[in-house]
Each structure stands twice: as C-alpha cells, then as structure tokens.
C-alpha cells in the first residue's frame, strides 16, 4: 500500500466548548494512528488564534505533507483555514465533529457551521478541490485517493521508443504531464529494453516457465527463446532504471528488428506486478498505475473492441498483452503468432468473469479528463486470438460508445476487477480532472 504523510489540525474558539473539543480531538488522533501506512503530522493542541495557524502551517510545510485534514472542533475564526490554504498547496479534507448533546445552554461545538465557513471561504478564494465530511471518523475514500495521488506523483515513468505509428491520440506533452503530476518522463530507445545483458541460465529458467504456462505449438524454438530472453532483459531494464511503469512502442520495430513482439513478455511480467503500457500510451500507463494504487488487481490496458449493439456487450480486447494472472482458469493459454506477419508473439486466453471498472486519464484540448465506467465480465468460450473479456456495462453499450466517441477519448482504457469508482472520482477531484461517465 502506498504510504502517505498527512497533516492534521483542529480549529476551535474559546467562546464554544473548546475543552471538550480538545478531548474529542485527542481521541481522534489515537484512532488515526491505527490506520496503516500513514505518517501523521499532528498539531496536537487546538489552533485558536491567527498566530497559532501561522505556526502550524509552517510545521506542515516543513514536513512536506501529502494532504491536510482541517478539523472544525468548534466554530472558529475564518482566517485559520485560509492561512493553511495559503501555505499548503495540497488536498484538503474539511472535517466536522457531530454536535454534542444540548445542556440547556447555547450550542456547544457548532462544528458543522465552522466547516461551512471554511468551505465557503476556500471556494470563494479559488480552491474548490476540498472534500467535506461530518462524523466521528476520517473519510477513507479521501485517504485512498490521496494514496493514489502520491503514488502517481512519486512514480518514475519511462517511454520506450515513442507512441505507436499513427496513434496521435495517445501522444502526450511531457511538460504538461510534469505540470499536472510532477512526473518527468524518461525516454529510452527500444534497444535499451531488449539488449540488457542476461545470463543463459536465466533465459533457460524463463523458457521452462513459459513452456509450463502456455501451449507454444505455433512457435519456433527461436521465438520461444526470444520471448524468454526479453522477459529477463525487460525485467532487468525496469530494475536498472528504477522505473515504476513504462509505456512501450510495441510495434512495428520490435517484430521487424528483433523477431518478436513484446506482447507475451508484457503479459508475463505484468502478472508479476510490473506496470507496462501498450503502444507508447503514457496516459494509459498512468491510468494503470493509478488503478493499482487504488488497490485493484493487476490492471489491463484494453481496446473497447467488438461491440454487439443488439446483445448489449463489448469485447475488451488487446492483441495479447493482458496480465497472465487474469486468465479465466478454463481455456487453454496459448502463445500465438498471428500478429506482425507471423513474427509477433502474443498471449491468448479469455479473462476471468467478475465485476469490473474502467478508467482512463485522457487529455484533450488542453484539459485532462477521467473516464469512469463499470460492468460485468461474463463467461465466454475462447474464439479468437489475443486476450479479452466479454463485458456487459451498467449502461447500454450504445450509451458507452456515444460517451467515448463524442468526448474524443483515446481508444485504450484501463480495466480492473472490483469496485473503485468512489476512489476514482475522489482522485479526479484532487487532480482537477473533469469526470466523464
């Protein structure tokens, strides 16, 4: 799980029951400490005066927090949250405690009104990316989205070669990616991935594993050797350059120059936890990276391929690169040579059934959006080459297609098993991405 550093402050005012608010805050801090993989930076005493806020903000700034929780322990000065917003340019969670039982006097906390004050001030000051919660526990979805944001911002991403020939729609502007995520994309030649020094013993071991995993009757011995060698070389490449993820120009040069496409290798290595995107698609690769940080099982970068409008389904297909661990457990897994005039070696299997989410980070006309959808992958027979799942979306497939084509989304989407849409939406809000559903 991605580790994050989160700052926490509690705002109060002495004209309310600030002492009880401090007691509630003390218990809240103890509860938060039980959440794994979070380094909490607490301002342990309630922030009351402007000078307190200035001091606490400097503390959070010095500790370089990934996000800030501003608790309205009671109603408080409107200056306080704005001071934190001035210094801490990070996602903010506004949190109000439940109101205490009445004791015959005035309202004791007025915490929700304090949250309302902060939200209004932040919004009118130009920050509308905050999240609000009322109750006794932190917003776990906000915290999960913060982990995703940190995972993306701390990633080291490589582009091997360039985008695939003619795939203008998956191209990116390096400095735009940097401006929005902080990622500086490392560029490599295709030969850098293919030509890492490997030991024959390593290749032999990988070859034996490939023959155990797949029916390779269509392949020559040389093709099996190439797949095995590339598995070892690509893994060493990722390790050498400490890459979190890589987008690969997987055709046409690979098959033409090296006698093998990387698809089968990518299927195998992704099942071992690597993030490898097809066809030089940086934003597709970032989508996979974000999905994994949400806790999703191995992401699959798919084409929304065959569509049956009458039967209301789509085939989420790619030429043979889906992570091997997403196999349905029923069909025969094969390595096939239908691709690139018989030189390409791709994985072939049907993917497992289950609830799936789709997402894609996608930039168009200067604006970054996130596509979000859901459906069910259903059982099907193995009927063609490549790796694929038959998916019935929650919306009719005609609505899905209309959404995709009329918003200009690129033709790759990340598919994951499970339900993560709340985290996707929260992450999109943090990143100032428009949500397309």
Coordinates of C-alpha atoms in Angstrom, one line a residue:
X1 CA 0.0 0.0 0.0
X2 CA 1.3 3.5 -0.9
X3 CA 2.5 5.4 2.2
X4 CA 1.4 9.0 2.7
X5 CA 2.1 11.8 5.1
X6 CA -0.9 13.6 6.3
X7 CA -1.1 16.8 8.4
X8 CA -3.9 17.2 10.9
X9 CA -5.1 20.3 12.7
X10 CA -8.1 21.1 14.9
X11 CA -9.6 24.6 14.9
X12 CA -11.5 25.9 17.9
X13 CA -12.7 29.1 19.6
X14 CA -12.9 29.8 23.3
X15 CA -16.5 31.1 23.1
X16 CA -17.6 27.4 22.5
X17 CA -16.9 24.2 24.4
X18 CA -13.3 24.1 23.2
X19 CA -12.0 22.0 26.1
X20 CA -14.4 19.1 25.2
X21 CA -13.4 19.6 21.5
X22 CA -9.8 19.1 22.5
X23 CA -10.7 15.9 24.3
X24 CA -12.5 14.6 21.2
X25 CA -9.5 15.6 19.1
X26 CA -7.2 13.7 21.4
X27 CA -9.2 10.5 20.9
X28 CA -9.4 11.2 17.2
X29 CA -5.6 11.4 17.0
X30 CA -5.3 8.0 18.7
X31 CA -7.8 6.5 16.3
X32 CA -6.0 7.9 13.3
X33 CA -2.7 6.4 14.5
X34 CA -4.2 2.9 14.0
X35 CA -4.5 3.4 10.2
X36 CA -1.6 1.6 8.5
X37 CA 0.9 3.2 6.1
X38 CA 0.2 6.8 7.1
X39 CA 2.7 9.1 8.8
X40 CA 0.6 11.6 10.7
X41 CA 1.8 15.1 11.4
X42 CA -0.4 16.3 14.2
X43 CA -0.6 19.8 15.6
X44 CA -1.6 18.3 19.0
X45 CA -3.0 21.5 20.6
X46 CA -6.1 23.1 19.0
X47 CA -5.4 26.1 16.7
X48 CA -7.3 29.1 18.1
X49 CA -5.5 32.3 17.1
X50 CA -4.1 33.5 13.9
X51 CA -0.5 33.2 15.3
X52 CA -1.3 29.5 16.1
X53 CA -2.4 28.9 12.5
X54 CA 0.8 30.5 11.1
X55 CA 3.0 28.4 13.3
X56 CA 1.1 25.1 12.5
X57 CA 1.1 25.9 8.8
X58 CA 4.9 26.3 8.8
X59 CA 5.2 22.9 10.6
X60 CA 3.1 21.2 7.9
X61 CA 5.1 22.9 5.2
X62 CA 8.4 21.8 6.7
X63 CA 7.2 18.2 6.9
X64 CA 6.0 18.3 3.3
X65 CA 2.7 16.6 3.9
X66 CA 0.8 15.0 1.0
X67 CA -2.5 16.3 2.3
X68 CA -4.1 18.2 5.2
X69 CA -7.0 17.4 7.4
X70 CA -8.6 20.6 8.9
X71 CA -11.0 19.6 11.7
X72 CA -13.5 22.1 12.9
X73 CA -13.5 21.2 16.6
X74 CA -15.8 24.1 17.2
X75 CA -16.8 27.2 15.3
X76 CA -13.7 29.3 14.8
X77 CA -12.1 32.3 13.1
X78 CA -12.5 32.3 9.4
X79 CA -8.8 33.3 9.0
X80 CA -7.5 29.9 10.1
X81 CA -8.3 27.6 7.2
X82 CA -7.3 30.3 4.7
X83 CA -3.9 30.6 6.3
X84 CA -3.3 26.8 5.9
X85 CA -4.6 27.1 2.3
X86 CA -2.1 29.9 1.6
X87 CA 0.9 27.8 2.6
X88 CA -0.1 24.2 2.0
X89 CA -0.9 23.6 -1.7
X90 CA -2.1 20.1 -1.1
X91 CA -5.5 18.3 -1.0
X92 CA -7.6 19.4 2.0
X93 CA -10.2 17.4 3.9
X94 CA -12.6 19.6 5.9
X95 CA -14.0 17.6 8.9
X96 CA -16.7 18.5 11.3
X97 CA -17.5 16.6 14.5
X98 CA -21.0 15.5 15.4
X99 CA -22.8 18.1 17.6
X100 CA -22.7 17.3 21.4
X101 CA -26.0 16.8 23.3
X102 CA -27.6 20.0 24.4
X103 CA -27.1 21.0 28.1
X104 CA -29.7 23.8 28.3
X105 CA -27.3 26.5 27.2
X106 CA -26.0 27.5 23.8
X107 CA -24.8 25.1 21.1
X108 CA -21.6 23.5 22.4
X109 CA -19.5 23.0 19.2
X110 CA -21.2 24.4 16.2
X111 CA -18.6 22.4 14.3
X112 CA -20.7 22.0 11.1
X113 CA -21.1 25.7 10.8
X114 CA -17.3 26.0 11.1
X115 CA -16.9 23.5 8.2
X116 CA -19.4 25.5 6.2
X117 CA -17.4 28.7 6.8
X118 CA -14.2 27.1 5.7
X119 CA -15.7 25.5 2.6
X120 CA -17.3 28.8 1.5
X121 CA -14.0 30.8 2.1
X122 CA -11.9 28.2 0.3
X123 CA -14.3 28.1 -2.7
X124 CA -14.6 31.8 -3.0
X125 CA -10.8 32.0 -2.7
X126 CA -10.5 29.8 -5.8
X127 CA -10.0 26.4 -4.1
X128 CA -12.9 24.0 -5.0
X129 CA -10.9 20.8 -4.7
X130 CA -11.5 20.3 -0.9
X131 CA -13.6 17.4 0.4
X132 CA -16.0 17.6 3.4
X133 CA -17.1 15.1 5.9
X134 CA -19.2 15.1 9.1
X135 CA -18.9 12.5 11.8
X136 CA -16.6 10.6 14.1
X137 CA -14.2 9.0 11.6
X138 CA -12.0 10.1 8.7
X139 CA -13.1 9.9 5.1
X140 CA -11.4 6.6 4.0
X141 CA -12.2 7.4 0.3
X142 CA -10.4 10.7 0.5
X143 CA -7.4 9.0 2.2
X144 CA -7.4 6.3 -0.5
X145 CA -7.4 8.9 -3.3
X146 CA -4.6 10.7 -1.5
X147 CA -2.6 7.5 -1.7
X148 CA -3.2 7.3 -5.5
X149 CA -2.1 10.9 -5.9
X150 CA 1.1 10.2 -4.0
X151 CA 1.7 7.1 -6.0
X152 CA 1.4 8.9 -9.3
X153 CA 3.4 11.9 -8.2
X154 CA 6.3 9.8 -6.9
X155 CA 6.3 7.4 -9.9
X156 CA 9.2 7.2 -12.3
X157 CA 7.8 6.5 -15.7
X158 CA 9.6 5.6 -18.9
X159 CA 8.7 5.8 -22.6
X160 CA 10.4 3.1 -24.6
X161 CA 10.6 4.3 -28.2
X162 CA 7.6 6.5 -29.0
X163 CA 3.8 6.2 -29.4
X164 CA 2.7 3.6 -31.9
X165 CA 2.7 4.7 -35.6
X166 CA -0.3 6.8 -36.3
X167 CA -1.6 6.8 -32.7
X168 CA -1.7 10.5 -32.4
X169 CA -4.5 10.4 -29.9
X170 CA -2.3 8.7 -27.2
X171 CA 0.5 11.2 -27.5
X172 CA 1.3 13.5 -24.6
X173 CA 3.2 16.7 -23.9
X174 CA 6.0 15.9 -21.5
X175 CA 5.8 19.3 -19.7
X176 CA 2.0 19.1 -19.4
X177 CA 2.4 15.8 -17.7
X178 CA 5.0 17.3 -15.4
X179 CA 2.9 20.3 -14.7
X180 CA -0.1 18.2 -13.6
X181 CA 1.7 15.3 -11.9
X182 CA 5.3 16.2 -11.2
X183 CA 6.5 13.3 -13.4
X184 CA 9.4 13.8 -15.7
X185 CA 9.1 11.1 -18.3
X186 CA 12.3 9.2 -19.1
X187 CA 12.8 8.4 -22.8
X188 CA 14.6 5.3 -23.9
X189 CA 15.3 3.5 -27.2
X190 CA 13.7 0.2 -27.9
X191 CA 17.1 -1.4 -27.9
X192 CA 17.6 -0.3 -24.3
X193 CA 14.9 -2.7 -23.2
X194 CA 15.7 -5.6 -25.4
X195 CA 19.5 -5.5 -25.1
X196 CA 20.2 -5.7 -21.4
X197 CA 22.9 -8.3 -20.6
X198 CA 21.4 -11.6 -19.5
X199 CA 22.8 -15.0 -18.4
X200 CA 21.9 -18.1 -20.4
X201 CA 20.8 -19.7 -17.1
X202 CA 18.3 -17.0 -16.5
X203 CA 16.9 -17.4 -20.0
X204 CA 16.7 -21.2 -19.7
X205 CA 14.7 -20.8 -16.4
X206 CA 12.4 -18.4 -18.0
X207 CA 11.9 -20.6 -21.1
X208 CA 11.0 -23.5 -18.9
X209 CA 8.4 -21.3 -17.1
X210 CA 6.9 -20.2 -20.5
X211 CA 6.5 -23.8 -21.6
X212 CA 4.8 -24.6 -18.4
X213 CA 2.4 -21.7 -18.6
X214 CA 1.5 -21.8 -22.3
X215 CA 0.8 -24.1 -25.2
X216 CA 3.6 -23.0 -27.6
X217 CA 2.9 -25.3 -30.5
X218 CA 2.7 -22.5 -33.0
X219 CA 6.1 -21.1 -32.0
X220 CA 9.5 -21.9 -33.3
X221 CA 12.3 -22.6 -30.8
X222 CA 13.8 -19.3 -31.7
X223 CA 10.6 -17.4 -30.9
X224 CA 10.3 -19.1 -27.5
X225 CA 13.9 -18.2 -26.9
X226 CA 13.2 -14.6 -27.8
X227 CA 10.3 -14.3 -25.5
X228 CA 12.3 -15.8 -22.6
X229 CA 15.2 -13.5 -23.3
X230 CA 13.0 -10.4 -23.5
X231 CA 11.4 -11.4 -20.2
X232 CA 14.8 -11.4 -18.5
X233 CA 16.1 -8.3 -20.3
X234 CA 12.9 -6.2 -19.8
X235 CA 12.8 -7.0 -16.1
X236 CA 16.5 -6.0 -15.7
X237 CA 15.8 -2.8 -17.7
X238 CA 13.0 -1.8 -15.3
X239 CA 15.2 -2.5 -12.3
X240 CA 18.2 -0.8 -13.7
X241 CA 16.4 2.5 -14.3
X242 CA 14.2 2.1 -11.2
X243 CA 11.0 2.5 -13.3
X244 CA 7.6 2.3 -11.6
X245 CA 6.0 1.9 -15.0
X246 CA 6.8 2.0 -18.7
X247 CA 4.9 2.7 -21.9
X248 CA 6.3 0.7 -24.8
X249 CA 6.2 1.3 -28.6
X250 CA 5.5 -2.4 -29.2
X251 CA 5.2 -2.2 -33.0
X252 CA 6.3 -2.2 -35.7
X253 CA 10.0 -2.1 -34.8
X254 CA 10.0 -4.9 -32.2
X255 CA 8.9 -7.7 -34.6
X256 CA 10.8 -6.2 -37.6
X257 CA 14.1 -5.8 -35.8
X258 CA 14.1 -8.4 -33.1
X259 CA 11.9 -11.1 -34.5
X260 CA 9.4 -10.9 -31.7
X261 CA 6.8 -8.5 -30.4
X262 CA 6.8 -7.8 -26.6
X263 CA 3.2 -8.7 -26.0
X264 CA 3.7 -12.2 -24.5
X265 CA 6.6 -10.8 -22.4
X266 CA 4.4 -8.0 -21.1
X267 CA 1.6 -10.4 -20.2
X268 CA 4.0 -12.4 -18.1
X269 CA 5.8 -9.5 -16.4
X270 CA 2.6 -7.7 -15.6
X271 CA 1.3 -10.8 -13.8
X272 CA 4.4 -10.3 -11.6
X273 CA 3.4 -6.8 -10.7
X274 CA 5.1 -4.6 -13.4
X275 CA 3.1 -1.8 -15.0
X276 CA 3.7 -1.9 -18.8
X277 CA 1.5 0.0 -21.2
X278 CA 1.0 -0.8 -24.8
X279 CA 1.8 1.3 -27.9
X280 CA 3.6 4.1 -26.1
X281 CA 0.4 5.2 -24.4
X282 CA 1.7 7.3 -21.4
X283 CA -1.8 8.4 -20.1
X284 CA -3.0 4.8 -20.4
X285 CA 0.0 3.7 -18.4
X286 CA -0.6 6.4 -15.8
X287 CA -4.2 5.1 -15.6
X288 CA -2.9 1.6 -14.9
X289 CA -0.5 3.0 -12.2
X290 CA -3.4 4.9 -10.6
X291 CA -5.6 1.8 -10.6
X292 CA -3.0 -0.3 -8.9
X293 CA -2.5 2.4 -6.2
X294 CA -6.3 2.1 -5.5
X295 CA -5.7 -1.5 -4.5
X296 CA -7.0 -3.0 -7.7
X297 CA -5.8 -6.3 -9.0
X298 CA -3.5 -6.2 -12.0
X299 CA -4.7 -3.6 -14.5
X300 CA -5.3 -4.4 -18.1
X301 CA -5.0 -1.8 -20.9
X302 CA -7.7 -2.7 -23.3
X303 CA -9.3 -1.7 -26.5
X304 CA -13.0 -1.3 -26.5
X305 CA -13.2 -3.6 -29.4
X306 CA -16.0 -5.7 -30.9
X307 CA -19.4 -4.2 -29.9
X308 CA -22.7 -6.0 -30.2
X309 CA -25.5 -3.4 -30.0
X310 CA -28.3 -6.0 -30.1
X311 CA -26.9 -8.3 -27.4
X312 CA -25.5 -5.2 -25.4
X313 CA -21.9 -6.1 -24.8
X314 CA -18.4 -5.1 -25.8
X315 CA -15.3 -7.2 -26.1
X316 CA -12.5 -5.7 -24.1
X317 CA -9.6 -7.0 -26.1
X318 CA -6.0 -6.4 -26.8
X319 CA -3.7 -8.2 -29.2
X320 CA -2.3 -10.5 -26.4
X321 CA -0.9 -8.4 -23.5
X322 CA -3.4 -8.9 -20.6
X323 CA -1.7 -9.9 -17.4
X324 CA -1.5 -13.7 -17.2
X325 CA -3.0 -13.9 -13.8
X326 CA -6.3 -12.6 -15.1
X327 CA -6.8 -15.9 -17.0
X328 CA -10.3 -17.4 -16.6
X329 CA -8.8 -20.7 -15.4
X330 CA -10.7 -22.7 -18.1
X331 CA -9.5 -22.1 -21.6
X332 CA -6.1 -23.1 -23.0
X333 CA -3.5 -20.5 -22.6
X334 CA -1.5 -20.2 -25.9
X335 CA 1.3 -18.1 -27.4
X336 CA 0.3 -17.2 -30.9
X337 CA 2.0 -15.8 -34.0
X338 CA -0.9 -14.2 -35.8
X339 CA 0.4 -10.7 -35.2
X340 CA 3.0 -8.8 -37.3
X341 CA 3.1 -11.3 -40.2
X342 CA 3.9 -14.2 -38.0
X343 CA 6.7 -12.5 -36.2
X344 CA 4.7 -11.3 -33.3
X345 CA 4.3 -13.5 -30.3
X346 CA 1.2 -12.7 -28.2
X347 CA -0.6 -14.3 -25.3
X348 CA -4.0 -15.9 -26.0
X349 CA -6.7 -16.5 -23.4
X350 CA -10.1 -15.5 -22.1
X351 CA -10.1 -13.4 -19.0
X352 CA -12.0 -14.3 -15.8
X353 CA -15.5 -13.2 -15.1
X354 CA -16.4 -10.7 -12.4
X355 CA -17.3 -7.1 -11.7
X356 CA -15.0 -4.6 -13.5
X357 CA -14.3 -0.9 -13.5
X358 CA -12.9 1.0 -16.5
X359 CA -11.0 4.2 -16.2
X360 CA -8.7 6.4 -18.4
X361 CA -6.8 9.6 -17.7
X362 CA -7.0 11.4 -21.0
X363 CA -6.0 14.9 -22.1
X364 CA -7.8 16.7 -25.0
X365 CA -7.9 20.4 -26.0
X366 CA -5.7 21.3 -23.0
X367 CA -8.0 19.7 -20.4
X368 CA -7.4 16.4 -18.6
X369 CA -10.4 14.2 -18.0
X370 CA -11.0 10.9 -16.4
X371 CA -13.4 8.3 -17.9
X372 CA -15.1 6.1 -15.4
X373 CA -17.4 3.1 -16.1
X374 CA -18.4 -0.2 -14.7
X375 CA -19.8 -3.6 -15.8
X376 CA -19.6 -7.3 -15.5
X377 CA -17.1 -9.6 -17.3
X378 CA -19.1 -12.7 -18.2
X379 CA -18.0 -16.2 -19.2
X380 CA -17.3 -16.9 -22.9
X381 CA -15.6 -19.5 -25.0
X382 CA -12.2 -18.9 -26.5
X383 CA -13.0 -17.9 -30.0
X384 CA -10.1 -15.7 -31.3
X385 CA -6.5 -14.8 -30.7
X386 CA -5.5 -12.2 -28.2
X387 CA -6.6 -11.6 -24.6
X388 CA -10.1 -10.5 -23.9
X389 CA -13.2 -10.3 -21.7
X390 CA -16.8 -10.1 -22.7
X391 CA -18.3 -7.2 -20.7
X392 CA -21.8 -6.0 -20.2
X393 CA -21.7 -2.4 -19.0
X394 CA -24.1 -0.9 -16.5
X395 CA -25.2 1.5 -19.2
X396 CA -26.3 0.2 -22.6
X397 CA -23.3 -0.2 -24.9
X398 CA -24.7 2.4 -27.3
X399 CA -24.5 5.0 -24.4
X400 CA -21.0 3.9 -23.6
X401 CA -19.9 4.2 -27.2
X402 CA -21.5 7.6 -27.5
X403 CA -19.8 8.9 -24.4
X404 CA -16.4 7.7 -25.6
X405 CA -16.6 8.9 -29.2
X406 CA -18.2 12.3 -28.6
X407 CA -15.7 13.2 -25.9
X408 CA -12.8 12.2 -28.0
X409 CA -11.4 9.6 -25.5
X410 CA -8.4 7.6 -26.7
X411 CA -9.1 4.0 -27.7
X412 CA -7.4 2.4 -24.7
X413 CA -9.0 2.1 -21.3
X414 CA -7.7 0.5 -18.1
X415 CA -9.8 -2.4 -16.9
X416 CA -9.6 -3.7 -13.3
X417 CA -11.6 -6.2 -11.3
X418 CA -13.5 -4.8 -8.3
X419 CA -15.3 -1.6 -7.4
X420 CA -13.2 1.6 -7.1
X421 CA -15.4 4.3 -8.7
X422 CA -15.7 6.4 -5.5
X423 CA -11.9 6.5 -5.2
X424 CA -11.6 7.3 -8.9
X425 CA -13.9 10.2 -8.6
X426 CA -12.2 11.5 -5.4
X427 CA -8.8 11.2 -7.1
X428 CA -10.1 13.0 -10.2
X429 CA -11.3 15.9 -8.0
X430 CA -7.9 16.1 -6.3
X431 CA -6.2 16.3 -9.6
X432 CA -8.7 18.8 -11.1
X433 CA -9.7 16.3 -13.8
X434 CA -13.1 16.5 -15.4
X435 CA -15.0 13.3 -14.8
X436 CA -16.7 11.6 -17.8
X437 CA -19.2 8.9 -17.0

